[in-house]
Short mmCIF file of N, CA, C and O in Angstrom, two decimals:
data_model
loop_
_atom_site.label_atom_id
_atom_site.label_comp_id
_atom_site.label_asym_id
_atom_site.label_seq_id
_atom_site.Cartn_x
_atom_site.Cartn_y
_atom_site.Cartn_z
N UNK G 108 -11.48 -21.64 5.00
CA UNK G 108 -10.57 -20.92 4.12
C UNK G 108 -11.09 -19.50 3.90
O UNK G 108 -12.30 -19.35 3.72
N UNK G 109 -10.20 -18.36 3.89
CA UNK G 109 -10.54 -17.14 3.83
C UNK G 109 -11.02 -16.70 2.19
O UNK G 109 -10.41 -17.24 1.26
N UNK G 110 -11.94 -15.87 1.95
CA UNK G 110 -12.33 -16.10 0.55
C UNK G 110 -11.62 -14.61 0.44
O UNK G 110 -11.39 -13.84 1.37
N UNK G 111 -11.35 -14.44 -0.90
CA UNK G 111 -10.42 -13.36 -1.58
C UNK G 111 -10.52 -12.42 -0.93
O UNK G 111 -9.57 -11.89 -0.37
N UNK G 112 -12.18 -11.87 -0.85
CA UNK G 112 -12.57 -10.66 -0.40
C UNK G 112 -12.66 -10.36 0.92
O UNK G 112 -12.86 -9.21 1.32
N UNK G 113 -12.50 -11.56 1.82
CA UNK G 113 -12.11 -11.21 3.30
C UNK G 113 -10.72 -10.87 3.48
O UNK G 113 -10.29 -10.04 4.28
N UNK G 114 -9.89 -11.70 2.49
CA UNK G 114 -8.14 -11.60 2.49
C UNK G 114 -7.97 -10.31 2.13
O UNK G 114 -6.96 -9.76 2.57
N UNK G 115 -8.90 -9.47 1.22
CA UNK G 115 -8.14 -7.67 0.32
C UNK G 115 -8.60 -7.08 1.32
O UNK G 115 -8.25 -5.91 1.18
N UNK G 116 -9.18 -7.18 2.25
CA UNK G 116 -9.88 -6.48 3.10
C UNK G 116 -8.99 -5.73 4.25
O UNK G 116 -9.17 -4.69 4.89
N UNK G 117 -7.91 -6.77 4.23
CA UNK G 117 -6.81 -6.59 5.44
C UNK G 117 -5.80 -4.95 4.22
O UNK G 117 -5.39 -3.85 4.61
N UNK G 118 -5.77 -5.42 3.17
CA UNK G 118 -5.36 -4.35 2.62
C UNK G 118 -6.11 -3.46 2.36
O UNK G 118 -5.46 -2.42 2.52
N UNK G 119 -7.60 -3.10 1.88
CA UNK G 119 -8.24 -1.81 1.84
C UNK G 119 -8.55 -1.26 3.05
O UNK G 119 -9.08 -0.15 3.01
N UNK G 120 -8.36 -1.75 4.10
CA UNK G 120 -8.49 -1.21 5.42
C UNK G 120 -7.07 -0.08 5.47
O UNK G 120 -7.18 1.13 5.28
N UNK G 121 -5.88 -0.73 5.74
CA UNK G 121 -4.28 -0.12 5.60
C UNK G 121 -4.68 0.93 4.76
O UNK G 121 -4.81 2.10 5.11
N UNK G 122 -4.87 0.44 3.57
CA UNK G 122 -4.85 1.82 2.66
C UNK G 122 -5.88 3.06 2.74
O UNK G 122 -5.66 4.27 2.80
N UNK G 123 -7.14 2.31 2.73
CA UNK G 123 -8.25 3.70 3.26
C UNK G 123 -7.44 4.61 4.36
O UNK G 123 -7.22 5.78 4.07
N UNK G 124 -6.98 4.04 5.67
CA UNK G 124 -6.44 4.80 6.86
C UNK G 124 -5.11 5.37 6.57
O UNK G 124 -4.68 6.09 7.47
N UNK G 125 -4.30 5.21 5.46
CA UNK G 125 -3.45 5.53 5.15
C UNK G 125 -4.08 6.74 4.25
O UNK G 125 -3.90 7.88 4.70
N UNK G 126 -4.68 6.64 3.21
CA UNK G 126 -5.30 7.62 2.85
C UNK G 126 -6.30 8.45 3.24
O UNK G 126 -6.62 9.39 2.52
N UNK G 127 -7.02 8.19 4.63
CA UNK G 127 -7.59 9.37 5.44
C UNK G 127 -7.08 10.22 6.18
O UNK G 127 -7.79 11.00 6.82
N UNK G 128 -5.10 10.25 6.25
CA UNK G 128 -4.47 10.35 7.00
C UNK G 128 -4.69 10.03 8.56
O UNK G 128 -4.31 10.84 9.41
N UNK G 129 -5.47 8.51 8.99
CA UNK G 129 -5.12 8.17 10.20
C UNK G 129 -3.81 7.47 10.13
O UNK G 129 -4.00 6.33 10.55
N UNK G 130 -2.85 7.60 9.88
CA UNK G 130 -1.49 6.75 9.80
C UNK G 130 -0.56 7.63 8.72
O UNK G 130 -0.74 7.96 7.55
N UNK G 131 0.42 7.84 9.60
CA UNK G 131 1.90 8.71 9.00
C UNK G 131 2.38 7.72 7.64
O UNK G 131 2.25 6.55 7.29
N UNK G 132 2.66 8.29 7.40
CA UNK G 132 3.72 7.74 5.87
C UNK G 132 4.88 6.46 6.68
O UNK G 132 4.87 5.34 6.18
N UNK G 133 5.48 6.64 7.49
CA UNK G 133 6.22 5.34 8.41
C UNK G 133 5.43 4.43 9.34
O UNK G 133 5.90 3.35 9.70
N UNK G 134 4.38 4.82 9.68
CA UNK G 134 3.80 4.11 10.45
C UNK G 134 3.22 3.05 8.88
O UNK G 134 3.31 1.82 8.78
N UNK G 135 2.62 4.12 7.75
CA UNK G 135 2.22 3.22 6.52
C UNK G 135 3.43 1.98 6.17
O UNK G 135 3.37 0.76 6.33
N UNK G 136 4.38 2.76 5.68
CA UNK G 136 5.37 1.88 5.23
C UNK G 136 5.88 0.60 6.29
O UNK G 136 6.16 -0.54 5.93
N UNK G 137 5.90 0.96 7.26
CA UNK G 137 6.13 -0.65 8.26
C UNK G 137 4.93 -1.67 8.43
O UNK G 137 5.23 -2.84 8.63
N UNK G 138 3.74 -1.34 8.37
CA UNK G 138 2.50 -2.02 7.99
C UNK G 138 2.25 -2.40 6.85
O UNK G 138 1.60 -3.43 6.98
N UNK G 139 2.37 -2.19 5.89
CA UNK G 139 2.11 -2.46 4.74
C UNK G 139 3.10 -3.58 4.56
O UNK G 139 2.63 -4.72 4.51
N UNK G 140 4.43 -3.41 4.46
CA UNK G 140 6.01 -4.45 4.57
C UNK G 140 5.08 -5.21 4.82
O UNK G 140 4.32 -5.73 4.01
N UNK G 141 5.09 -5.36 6.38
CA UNK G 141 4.91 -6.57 7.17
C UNK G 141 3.83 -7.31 6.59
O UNK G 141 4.17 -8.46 6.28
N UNK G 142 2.48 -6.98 6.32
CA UNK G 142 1.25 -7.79 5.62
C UNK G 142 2.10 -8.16 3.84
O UNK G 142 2.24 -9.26 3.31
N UNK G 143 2.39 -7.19 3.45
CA UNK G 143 2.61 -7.69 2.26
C UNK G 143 3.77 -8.81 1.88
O UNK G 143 3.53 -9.62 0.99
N UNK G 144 5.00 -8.82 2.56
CA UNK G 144 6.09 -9.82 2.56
C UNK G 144 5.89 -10.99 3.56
O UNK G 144 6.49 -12.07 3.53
N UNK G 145 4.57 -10.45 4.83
CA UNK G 145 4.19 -11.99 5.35
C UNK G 145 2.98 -12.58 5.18
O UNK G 145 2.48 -13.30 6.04
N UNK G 146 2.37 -12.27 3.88
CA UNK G 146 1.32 -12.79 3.53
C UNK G 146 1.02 -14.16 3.05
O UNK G 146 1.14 -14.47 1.87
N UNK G 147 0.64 -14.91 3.90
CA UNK G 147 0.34 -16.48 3.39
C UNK G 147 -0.23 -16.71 1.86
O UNK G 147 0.25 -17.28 0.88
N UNK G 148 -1.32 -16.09 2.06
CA UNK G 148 -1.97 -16.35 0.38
C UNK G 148 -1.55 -15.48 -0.46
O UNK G 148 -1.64 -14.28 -0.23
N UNK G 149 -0.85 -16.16 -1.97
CA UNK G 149 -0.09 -14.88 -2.67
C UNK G 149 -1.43 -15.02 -4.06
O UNK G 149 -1.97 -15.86 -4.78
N UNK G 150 -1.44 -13.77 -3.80
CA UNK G 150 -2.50 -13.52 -5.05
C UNK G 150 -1.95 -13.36 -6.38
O UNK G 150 -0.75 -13.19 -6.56
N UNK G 151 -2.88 -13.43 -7.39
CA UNK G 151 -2.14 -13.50 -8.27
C UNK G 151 -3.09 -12.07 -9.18
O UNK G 151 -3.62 -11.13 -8.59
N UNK G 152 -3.10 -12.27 -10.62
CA UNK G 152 -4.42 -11.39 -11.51
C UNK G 152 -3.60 -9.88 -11.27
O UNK G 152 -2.48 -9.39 -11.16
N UNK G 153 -5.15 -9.53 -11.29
CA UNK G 153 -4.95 -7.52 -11.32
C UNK G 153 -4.63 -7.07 -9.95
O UNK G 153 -3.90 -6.12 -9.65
N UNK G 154 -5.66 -8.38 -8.68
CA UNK G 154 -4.97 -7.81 -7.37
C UNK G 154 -3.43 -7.62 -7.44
O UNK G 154 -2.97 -6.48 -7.41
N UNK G 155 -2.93 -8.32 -7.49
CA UNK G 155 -1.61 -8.50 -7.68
C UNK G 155 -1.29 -7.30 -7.54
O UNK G 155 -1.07 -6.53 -6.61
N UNK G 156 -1.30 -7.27 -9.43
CA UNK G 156 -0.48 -6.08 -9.72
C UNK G 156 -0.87 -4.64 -9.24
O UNK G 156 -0.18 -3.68 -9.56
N UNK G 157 -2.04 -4.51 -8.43
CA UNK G 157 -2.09 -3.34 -8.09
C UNK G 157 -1.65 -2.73 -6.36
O UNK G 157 -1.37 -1.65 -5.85
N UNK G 158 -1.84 -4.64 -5.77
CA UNK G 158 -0.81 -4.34 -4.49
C UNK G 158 0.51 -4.27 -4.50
O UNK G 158 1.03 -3.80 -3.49
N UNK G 159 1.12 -4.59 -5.28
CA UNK G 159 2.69 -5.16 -5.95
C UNK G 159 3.50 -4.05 -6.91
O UNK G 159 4.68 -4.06 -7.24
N UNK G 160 2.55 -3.16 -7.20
CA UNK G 160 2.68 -1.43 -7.46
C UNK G 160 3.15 -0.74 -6.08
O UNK G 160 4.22 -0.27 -5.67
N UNK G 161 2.24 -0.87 -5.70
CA UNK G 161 2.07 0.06 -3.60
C UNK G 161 3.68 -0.53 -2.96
O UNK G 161 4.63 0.06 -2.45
N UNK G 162 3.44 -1.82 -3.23
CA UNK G 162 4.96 -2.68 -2.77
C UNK G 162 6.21 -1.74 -3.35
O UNK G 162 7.08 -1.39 -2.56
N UNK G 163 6.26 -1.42 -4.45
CA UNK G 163 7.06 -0.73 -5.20
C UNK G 163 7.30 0.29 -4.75
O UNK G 163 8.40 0.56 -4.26
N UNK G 164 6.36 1.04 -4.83
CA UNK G 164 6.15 2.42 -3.85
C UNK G 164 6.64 3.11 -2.64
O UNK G 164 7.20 4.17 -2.34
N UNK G 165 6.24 2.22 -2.15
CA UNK G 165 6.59 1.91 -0.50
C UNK G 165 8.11 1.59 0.10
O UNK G 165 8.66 1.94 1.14
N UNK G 166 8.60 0.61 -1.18
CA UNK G 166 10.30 0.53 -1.70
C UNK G 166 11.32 1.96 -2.20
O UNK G 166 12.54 2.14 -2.06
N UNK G 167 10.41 2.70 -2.71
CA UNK G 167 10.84 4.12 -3.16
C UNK G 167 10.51 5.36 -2.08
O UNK G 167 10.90 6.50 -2.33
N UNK G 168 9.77 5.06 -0.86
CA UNK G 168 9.32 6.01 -0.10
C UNK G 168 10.62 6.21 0.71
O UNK G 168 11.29 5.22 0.99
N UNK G 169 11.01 7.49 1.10
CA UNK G 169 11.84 7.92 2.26
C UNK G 169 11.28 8.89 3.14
O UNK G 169 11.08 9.88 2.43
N UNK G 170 10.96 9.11 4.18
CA UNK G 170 10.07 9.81 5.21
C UNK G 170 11.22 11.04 5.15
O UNK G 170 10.91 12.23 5.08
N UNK G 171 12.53 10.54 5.19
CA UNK G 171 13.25 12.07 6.12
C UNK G 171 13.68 13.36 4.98
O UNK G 171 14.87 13.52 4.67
N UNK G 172 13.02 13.89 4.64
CA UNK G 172 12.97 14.91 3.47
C UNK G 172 14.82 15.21 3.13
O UNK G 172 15.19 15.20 1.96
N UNK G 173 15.55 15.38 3.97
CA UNK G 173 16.68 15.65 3.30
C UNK G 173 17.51 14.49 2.97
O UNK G 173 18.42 14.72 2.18
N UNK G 174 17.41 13.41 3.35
CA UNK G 174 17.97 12.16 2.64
C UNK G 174 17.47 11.92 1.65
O UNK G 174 18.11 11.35 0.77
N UNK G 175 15.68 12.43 1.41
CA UNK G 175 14.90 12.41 0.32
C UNK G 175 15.94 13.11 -1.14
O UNK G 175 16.20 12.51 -2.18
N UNK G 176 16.40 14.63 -0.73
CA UNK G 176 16.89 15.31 -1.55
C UNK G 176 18.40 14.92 -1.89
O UNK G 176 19.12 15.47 -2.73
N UNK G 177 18.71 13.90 -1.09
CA UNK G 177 19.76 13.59 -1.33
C UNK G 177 20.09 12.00 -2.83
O UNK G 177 20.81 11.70 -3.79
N UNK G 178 18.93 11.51 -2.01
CA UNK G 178 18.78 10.22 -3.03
C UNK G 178 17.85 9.76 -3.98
O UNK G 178 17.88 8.81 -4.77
N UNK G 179 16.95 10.69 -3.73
CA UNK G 179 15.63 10.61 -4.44
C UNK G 179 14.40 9.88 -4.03
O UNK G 179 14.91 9.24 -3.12
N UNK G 180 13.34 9.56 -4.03
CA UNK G 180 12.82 8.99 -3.81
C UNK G 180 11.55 9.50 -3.45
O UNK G 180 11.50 10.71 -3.24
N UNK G 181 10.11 8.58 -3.28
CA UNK G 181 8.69 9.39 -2.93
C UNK G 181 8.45 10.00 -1.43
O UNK G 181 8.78 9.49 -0.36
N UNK G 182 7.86 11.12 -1.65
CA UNK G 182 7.53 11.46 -0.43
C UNK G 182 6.17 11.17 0.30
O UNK G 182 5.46 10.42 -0.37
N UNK G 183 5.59 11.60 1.58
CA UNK G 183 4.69 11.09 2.06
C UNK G 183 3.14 11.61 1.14
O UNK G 183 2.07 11.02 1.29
N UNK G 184 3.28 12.42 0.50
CA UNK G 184 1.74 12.42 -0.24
C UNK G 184 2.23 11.82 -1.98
O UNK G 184 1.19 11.66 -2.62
N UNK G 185 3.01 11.62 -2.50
CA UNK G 185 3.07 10.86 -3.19
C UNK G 185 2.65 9.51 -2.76
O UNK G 185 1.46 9.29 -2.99
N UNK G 186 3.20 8.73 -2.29
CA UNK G 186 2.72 7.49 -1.08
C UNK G 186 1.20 7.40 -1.03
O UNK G 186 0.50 6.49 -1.49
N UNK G 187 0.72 8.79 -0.22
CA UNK G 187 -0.88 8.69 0.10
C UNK G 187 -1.42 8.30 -1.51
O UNK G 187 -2.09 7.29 -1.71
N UNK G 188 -0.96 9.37 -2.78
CA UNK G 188 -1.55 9.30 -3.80
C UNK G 188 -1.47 7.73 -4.16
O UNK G 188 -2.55 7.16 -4.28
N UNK G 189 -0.27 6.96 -4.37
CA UNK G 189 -0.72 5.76 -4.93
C UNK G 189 -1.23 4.95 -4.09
O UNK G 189 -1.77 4.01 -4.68
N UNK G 190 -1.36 4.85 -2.23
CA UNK G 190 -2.54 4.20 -1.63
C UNK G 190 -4.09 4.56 -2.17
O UNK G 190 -5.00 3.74 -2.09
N UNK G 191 -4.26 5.87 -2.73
CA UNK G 191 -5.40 5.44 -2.92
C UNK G 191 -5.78 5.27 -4.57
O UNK G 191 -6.70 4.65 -5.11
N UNK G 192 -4.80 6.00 -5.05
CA UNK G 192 -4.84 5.14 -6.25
C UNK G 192 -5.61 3.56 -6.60
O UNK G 192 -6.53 3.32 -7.38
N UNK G 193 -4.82 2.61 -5.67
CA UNK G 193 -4.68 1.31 -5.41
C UNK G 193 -5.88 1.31 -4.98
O UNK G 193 -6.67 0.71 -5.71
N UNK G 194 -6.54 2.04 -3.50
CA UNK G 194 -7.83 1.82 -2.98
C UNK G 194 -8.83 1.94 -4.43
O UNK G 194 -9.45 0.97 -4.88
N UNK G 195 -8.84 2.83 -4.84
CA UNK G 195 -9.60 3.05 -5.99
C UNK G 195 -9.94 1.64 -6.87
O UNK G 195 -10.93 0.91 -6.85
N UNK G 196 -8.53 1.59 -7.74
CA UNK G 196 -8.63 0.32 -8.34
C UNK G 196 -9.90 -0.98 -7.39
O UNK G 196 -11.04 -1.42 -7.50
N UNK G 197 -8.95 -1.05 -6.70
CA UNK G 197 -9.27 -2.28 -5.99
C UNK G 197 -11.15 -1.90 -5.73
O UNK G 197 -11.83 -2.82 -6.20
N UNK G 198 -11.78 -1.05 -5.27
CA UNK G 198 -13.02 -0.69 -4.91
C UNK G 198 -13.87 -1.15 -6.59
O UNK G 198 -14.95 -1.73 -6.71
N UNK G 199 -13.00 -0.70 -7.63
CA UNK G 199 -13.62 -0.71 -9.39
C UNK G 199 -14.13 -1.85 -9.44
O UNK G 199 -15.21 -2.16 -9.96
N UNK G 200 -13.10 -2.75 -8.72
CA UNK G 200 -12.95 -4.90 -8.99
C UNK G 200 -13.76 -4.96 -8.16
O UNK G 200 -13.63 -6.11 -7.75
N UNK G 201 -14.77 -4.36 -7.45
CA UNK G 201 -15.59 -4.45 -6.57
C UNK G 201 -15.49 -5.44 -5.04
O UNK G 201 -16.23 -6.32 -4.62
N UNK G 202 -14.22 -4.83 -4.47
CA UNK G 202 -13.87 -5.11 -3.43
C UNK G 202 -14.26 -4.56 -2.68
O UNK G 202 -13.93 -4.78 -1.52
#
């Protein structure tokens, strides 16, 4: 069985590279989806809520700036900011 801290691992990886800018804001948002809505083990606590924020996020992100201005929504360094936001957190809980 995978222990917690091997399982957040798959997410502080995504997010560090998301926040070193090795990975575009769409390349983020389709990676992130996919681990987070096909994730076997659902966590629960502060992880949770601080991947389940990013989830949110990531729900509000639009890459193409003028559909952006049209409907609202985060752009790609907003995005970076709450990946590492989240990295942050998550590093505090000593992940």
């Amino acid at each position: 069985m995978t222990s917690e801290k091997e399982h957040l691992s798959r997410y502080l990886g995504l997010l560090r590279d998301f926040a070193e800018r090795k990975l575009t804001g769409p390349e983020f948002e389709e990676k992130y989806l996919a681990l987070f809505k096909n994730d076997p083990i659902r966590l629960t606590g502060r992880e949770f809520l601080i991947l389940d924020k990013v989830f949110s996020d990531v729900d509000e992100y639009v890459s193409d700036p003028e559909l952006r201005q049209d409907v609202g929504g985060l752009d790609d360094e907003q995005l970076r900011s709450s990946a590492q936001h989240a990295l942050n957190r998550l590093l505090e809980l000593g992940y």
